PDB file of C-alpha atoms in Angstrom:
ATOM      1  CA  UNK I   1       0.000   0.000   0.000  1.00 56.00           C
ATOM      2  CA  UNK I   2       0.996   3.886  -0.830  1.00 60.00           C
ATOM      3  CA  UNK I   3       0.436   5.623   1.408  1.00 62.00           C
ATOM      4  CA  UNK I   4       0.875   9.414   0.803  1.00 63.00           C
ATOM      5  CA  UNK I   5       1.339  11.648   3.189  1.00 60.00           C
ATOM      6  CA  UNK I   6       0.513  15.551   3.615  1.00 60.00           C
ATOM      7  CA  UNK I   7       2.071  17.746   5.371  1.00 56.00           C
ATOM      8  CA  UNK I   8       0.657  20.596   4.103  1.00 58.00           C
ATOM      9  CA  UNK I   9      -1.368  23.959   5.724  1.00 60.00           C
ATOM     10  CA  UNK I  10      -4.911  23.270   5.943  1.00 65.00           C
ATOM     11  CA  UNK I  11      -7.701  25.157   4.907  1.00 69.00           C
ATOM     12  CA  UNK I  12      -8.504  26.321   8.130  1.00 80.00           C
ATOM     13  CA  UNK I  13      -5.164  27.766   9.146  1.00 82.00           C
ATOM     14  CA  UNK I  14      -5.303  30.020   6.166  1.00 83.00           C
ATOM     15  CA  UNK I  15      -8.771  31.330   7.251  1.00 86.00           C
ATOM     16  CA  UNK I  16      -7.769  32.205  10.699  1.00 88.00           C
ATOM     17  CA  UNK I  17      -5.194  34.189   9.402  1.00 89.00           C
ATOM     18  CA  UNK I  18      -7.353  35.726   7.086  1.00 91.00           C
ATOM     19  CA  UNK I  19      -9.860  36.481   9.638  1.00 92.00           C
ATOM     20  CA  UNK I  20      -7.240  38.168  11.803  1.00 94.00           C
ATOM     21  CA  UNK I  21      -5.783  40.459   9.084  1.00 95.00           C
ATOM     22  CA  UNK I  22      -9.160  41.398   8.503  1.00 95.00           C
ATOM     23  CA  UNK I  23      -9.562  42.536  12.221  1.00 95.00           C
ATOM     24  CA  UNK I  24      -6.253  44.133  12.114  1.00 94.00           C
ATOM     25  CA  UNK I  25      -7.010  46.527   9.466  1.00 94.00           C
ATOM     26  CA  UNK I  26     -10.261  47.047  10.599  1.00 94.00           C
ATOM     27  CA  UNK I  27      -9.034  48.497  13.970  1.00 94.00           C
ATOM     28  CA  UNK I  28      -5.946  50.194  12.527  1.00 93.00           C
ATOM     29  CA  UNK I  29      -8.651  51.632  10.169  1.00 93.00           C
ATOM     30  CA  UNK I  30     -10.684  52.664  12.780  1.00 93.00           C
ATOM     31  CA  UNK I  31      -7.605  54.320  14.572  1.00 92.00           C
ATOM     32  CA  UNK I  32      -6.758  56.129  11.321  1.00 92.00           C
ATOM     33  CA  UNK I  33     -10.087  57.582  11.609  1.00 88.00           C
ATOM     34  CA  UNK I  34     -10.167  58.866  15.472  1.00 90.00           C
ATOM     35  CA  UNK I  35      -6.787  59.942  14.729  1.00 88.00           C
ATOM     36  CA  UNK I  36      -7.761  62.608  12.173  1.00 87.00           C
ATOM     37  CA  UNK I  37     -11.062  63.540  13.227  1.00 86.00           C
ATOM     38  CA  UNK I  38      -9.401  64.653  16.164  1.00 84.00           C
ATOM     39  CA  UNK I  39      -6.737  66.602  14.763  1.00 83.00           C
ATOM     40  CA  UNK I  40      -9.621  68.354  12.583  1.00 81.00           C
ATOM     41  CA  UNK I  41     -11.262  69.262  15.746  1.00 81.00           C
ATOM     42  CA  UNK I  42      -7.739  70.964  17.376  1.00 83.00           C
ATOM     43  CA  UNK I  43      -6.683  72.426  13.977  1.00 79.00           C
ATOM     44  CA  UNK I  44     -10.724  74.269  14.509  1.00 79.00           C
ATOM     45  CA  UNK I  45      -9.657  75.255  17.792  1.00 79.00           C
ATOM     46  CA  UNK I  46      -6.888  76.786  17.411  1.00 80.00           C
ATOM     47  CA  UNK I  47      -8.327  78.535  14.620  1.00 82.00           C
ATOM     48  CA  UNK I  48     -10.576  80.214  16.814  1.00 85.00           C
ATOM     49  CA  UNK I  49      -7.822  80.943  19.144  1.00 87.00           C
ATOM     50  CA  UNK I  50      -6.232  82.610  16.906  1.00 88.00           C
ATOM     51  CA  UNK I  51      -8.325  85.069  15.539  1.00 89.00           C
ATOM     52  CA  UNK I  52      -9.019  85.771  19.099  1.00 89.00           C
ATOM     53  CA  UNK I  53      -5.647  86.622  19.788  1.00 91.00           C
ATOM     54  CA  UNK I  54      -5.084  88.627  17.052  1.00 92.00           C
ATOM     55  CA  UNK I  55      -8.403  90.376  17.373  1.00 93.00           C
ATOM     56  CA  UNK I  56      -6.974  91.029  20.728  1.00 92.00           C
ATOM     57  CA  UNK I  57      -3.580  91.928  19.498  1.00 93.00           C
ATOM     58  CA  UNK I  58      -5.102  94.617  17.095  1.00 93.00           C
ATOM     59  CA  UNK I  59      -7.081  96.406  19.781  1.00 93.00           C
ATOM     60  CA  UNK I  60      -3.657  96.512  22.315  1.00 92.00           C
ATOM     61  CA  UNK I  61      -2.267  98.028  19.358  1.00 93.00           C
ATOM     62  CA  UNK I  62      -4.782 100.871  18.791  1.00 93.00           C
ATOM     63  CA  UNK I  63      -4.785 101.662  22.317  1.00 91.00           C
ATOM     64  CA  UNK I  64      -0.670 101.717  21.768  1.00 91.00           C
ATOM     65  CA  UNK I  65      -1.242 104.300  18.835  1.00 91.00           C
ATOM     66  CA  UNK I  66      -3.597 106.423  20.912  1.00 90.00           C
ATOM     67  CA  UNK I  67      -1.206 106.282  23.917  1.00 90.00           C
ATOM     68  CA  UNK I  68       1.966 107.024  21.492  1.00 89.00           C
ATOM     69  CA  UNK I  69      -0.337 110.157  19.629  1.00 89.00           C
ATOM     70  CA  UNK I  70      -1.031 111.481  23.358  1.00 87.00           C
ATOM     71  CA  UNK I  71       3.146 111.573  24.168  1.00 86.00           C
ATOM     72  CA  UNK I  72       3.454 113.430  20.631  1.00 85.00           C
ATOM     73  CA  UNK I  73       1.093 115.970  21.635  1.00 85.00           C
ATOM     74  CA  UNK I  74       2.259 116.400  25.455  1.00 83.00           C
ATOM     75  CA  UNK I  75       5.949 116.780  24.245  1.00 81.00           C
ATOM     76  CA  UNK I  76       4.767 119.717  21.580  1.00 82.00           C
ATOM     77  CA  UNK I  77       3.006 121.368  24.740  1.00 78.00           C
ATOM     78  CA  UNK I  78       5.953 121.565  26.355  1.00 75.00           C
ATOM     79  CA  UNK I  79       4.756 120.162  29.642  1.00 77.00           C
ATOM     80  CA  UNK I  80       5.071 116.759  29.096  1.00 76.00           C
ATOM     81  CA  UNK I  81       4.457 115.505  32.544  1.00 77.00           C
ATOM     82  CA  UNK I  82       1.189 117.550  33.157  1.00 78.00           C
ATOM     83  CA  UNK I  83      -0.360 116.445  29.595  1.00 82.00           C
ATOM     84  CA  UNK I  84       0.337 113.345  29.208  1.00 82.00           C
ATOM     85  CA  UNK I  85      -0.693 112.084  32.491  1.00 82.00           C
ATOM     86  CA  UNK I  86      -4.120 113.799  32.070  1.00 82.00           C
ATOM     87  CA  UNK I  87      -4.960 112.759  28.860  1.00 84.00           C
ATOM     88  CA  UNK I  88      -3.535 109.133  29.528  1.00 83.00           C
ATOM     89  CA  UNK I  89      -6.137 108.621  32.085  1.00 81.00           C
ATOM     90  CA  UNK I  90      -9.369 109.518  30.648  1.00 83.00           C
ATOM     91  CA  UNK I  91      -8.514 105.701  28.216  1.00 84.00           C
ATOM     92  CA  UNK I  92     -10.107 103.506  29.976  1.00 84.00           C
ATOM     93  CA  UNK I  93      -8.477 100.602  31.657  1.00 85.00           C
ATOM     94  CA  UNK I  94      -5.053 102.091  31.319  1.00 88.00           C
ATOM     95  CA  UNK I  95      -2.672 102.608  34.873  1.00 89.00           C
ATOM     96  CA  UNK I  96      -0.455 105.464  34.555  1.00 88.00           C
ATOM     97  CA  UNK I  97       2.876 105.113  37.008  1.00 88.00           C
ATOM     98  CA  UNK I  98       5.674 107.746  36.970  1.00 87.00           C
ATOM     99  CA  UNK I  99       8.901 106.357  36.732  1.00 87.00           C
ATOM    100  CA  UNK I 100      12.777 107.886  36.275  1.00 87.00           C
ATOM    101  CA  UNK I 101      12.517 108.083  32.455  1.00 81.00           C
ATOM    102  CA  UNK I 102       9.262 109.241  32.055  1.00 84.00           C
ATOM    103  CA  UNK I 103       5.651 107.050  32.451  1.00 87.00           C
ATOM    104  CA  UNK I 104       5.080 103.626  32.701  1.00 90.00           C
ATOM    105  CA  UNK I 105       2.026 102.380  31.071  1.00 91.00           C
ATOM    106  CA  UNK I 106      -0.043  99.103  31.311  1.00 92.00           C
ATOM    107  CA  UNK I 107      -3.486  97.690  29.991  1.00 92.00           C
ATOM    108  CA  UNK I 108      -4.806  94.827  29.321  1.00 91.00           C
ATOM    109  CA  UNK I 109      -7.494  93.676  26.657  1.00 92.00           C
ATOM    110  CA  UNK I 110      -9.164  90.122  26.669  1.00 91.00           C
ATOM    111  CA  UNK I 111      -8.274  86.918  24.252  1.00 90.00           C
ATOM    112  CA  UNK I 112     -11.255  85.236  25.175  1.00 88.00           C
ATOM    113  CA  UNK I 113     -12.899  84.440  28.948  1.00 87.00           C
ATOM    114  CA  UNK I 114      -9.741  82.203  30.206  1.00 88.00           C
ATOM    115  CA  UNK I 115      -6.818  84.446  28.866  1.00 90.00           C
ATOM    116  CA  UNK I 116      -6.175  88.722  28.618  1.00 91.00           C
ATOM    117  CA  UNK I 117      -3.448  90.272  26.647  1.00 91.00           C
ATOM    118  CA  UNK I 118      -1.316  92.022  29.031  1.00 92.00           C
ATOM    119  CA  UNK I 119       0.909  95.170  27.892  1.00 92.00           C
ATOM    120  CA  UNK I 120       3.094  96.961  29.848  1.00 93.00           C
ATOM    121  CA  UNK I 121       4.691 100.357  28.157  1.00 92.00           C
ATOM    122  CA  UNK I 122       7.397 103.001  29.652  1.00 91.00           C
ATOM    123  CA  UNK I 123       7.085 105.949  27.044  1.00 88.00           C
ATOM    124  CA  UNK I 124      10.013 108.265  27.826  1.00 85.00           C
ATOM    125  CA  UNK I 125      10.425 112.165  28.538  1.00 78.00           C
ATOM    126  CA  UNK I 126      13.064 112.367  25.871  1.00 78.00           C
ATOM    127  CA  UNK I 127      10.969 110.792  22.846  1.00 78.00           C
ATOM    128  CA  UNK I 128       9.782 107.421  21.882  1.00 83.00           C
ATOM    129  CA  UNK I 129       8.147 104.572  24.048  1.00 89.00           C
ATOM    130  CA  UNK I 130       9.934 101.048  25.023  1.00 91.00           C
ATOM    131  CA  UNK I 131       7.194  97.945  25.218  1.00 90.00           C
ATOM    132  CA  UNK I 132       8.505  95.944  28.426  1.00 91.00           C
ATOM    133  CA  UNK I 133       5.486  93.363  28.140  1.00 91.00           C
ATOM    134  CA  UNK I 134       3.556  92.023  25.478  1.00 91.00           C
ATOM    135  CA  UNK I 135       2.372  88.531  26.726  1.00 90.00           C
ATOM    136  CA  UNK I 136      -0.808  86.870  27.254  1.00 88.00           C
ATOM    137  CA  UNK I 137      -1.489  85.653  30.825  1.00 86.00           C
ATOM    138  CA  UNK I 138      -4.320  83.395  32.309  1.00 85.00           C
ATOM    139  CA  UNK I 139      -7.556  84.978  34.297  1.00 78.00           C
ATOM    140  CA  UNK I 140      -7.440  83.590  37.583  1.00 71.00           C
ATOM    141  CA  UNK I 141     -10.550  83.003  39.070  1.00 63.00           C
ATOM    142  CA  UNK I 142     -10.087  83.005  42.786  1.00 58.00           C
ATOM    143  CA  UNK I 143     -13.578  81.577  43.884  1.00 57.00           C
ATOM    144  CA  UNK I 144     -13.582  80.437  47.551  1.00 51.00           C
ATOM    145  CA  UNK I 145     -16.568  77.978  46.451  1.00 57.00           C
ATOM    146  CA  UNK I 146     -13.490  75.898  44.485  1.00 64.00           C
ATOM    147  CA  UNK I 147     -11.236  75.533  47.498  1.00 64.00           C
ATOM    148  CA  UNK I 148      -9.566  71.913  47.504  1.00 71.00           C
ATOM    149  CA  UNK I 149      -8.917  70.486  50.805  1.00 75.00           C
ATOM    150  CA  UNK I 150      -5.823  69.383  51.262  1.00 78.00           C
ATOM    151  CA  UNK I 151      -4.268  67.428  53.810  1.00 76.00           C
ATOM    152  CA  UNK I 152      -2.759  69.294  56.697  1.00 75.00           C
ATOM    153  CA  UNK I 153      -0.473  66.595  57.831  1.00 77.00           C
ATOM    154  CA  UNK I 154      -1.789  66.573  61.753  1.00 76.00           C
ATOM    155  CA  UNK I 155      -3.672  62.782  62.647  1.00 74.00           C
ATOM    156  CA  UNK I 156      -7.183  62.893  64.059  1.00 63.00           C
TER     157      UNK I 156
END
């Protein structure tokens, strides 16, 4: 007798492996997906962000050009001190602080509800202005109602 033998893969060795490629490229397909839906969603938000800023960015920079047109005209008066210091204050949300080379300036204007645009400007006796800060900071909200407790350290 002949007897042949086989030693061969089988049929179902070659559908389990095509069963798990399957699966395999059905998650990493699935992964794919996630992966670029979410960066569509952050490229959106930081599209908003961005306009915000610079919407913010333009109006620091008007209130800069009304600030710098107010230490023109106090210079030609002569009394720069007096006039510019006067004039300065009726912007509103501007602080005015003297300092040795002439005024120091800051404002802020709002990004959106979690971050401002903070500018801080010394415009000088002599001419000209010198922008020390230009840098947006966080709002802190200092609510008593979202105090953490901590652990002290001391045993009951």
């Amino acid at each position: 007798m002949n007897k042949r033998s086989y030693s061969g893969m089988g049929a179902g060795y070659v559908s389990v492996m095509i069963i798990f490629t399957s699966i395999c490229l059905t998650i990493f397909a699935v992964l794919s997906f996630r992966a670029a839906e979410s960066n569509s969603a952050f490229d959106a938000r930081s599209g908003d962000y961005l306009s915000q800023y610079y919407k913010a960015d333009s109006e620091a920079k008007e209130i800069l050009a009304q600030l710098d047109g107010i230490a023109a005209d106090a210079r030609s008066s002569g009394f720069f001190e007096n006039a510019f210091e006067m004039s300065a204050e009726e912007l509103d949300g501007v602080e005015i602080s003297r300092v040795q080379s002439g005024y120091s300036v800051s404002y802020s204007v709002e990004i959106n509800e979690k971050q401002t645009l903070a500018v801080n400007v010394t415009f000088l006796t002599n001419g000209g202005y010198e922008i020390t800060r230009w840098q947006n900071s966080s709002v802190s909200s200092d609510n008593d109602d979202e105090h953490i407790n901590v652990w002290d350290g001391s045993t009951l």
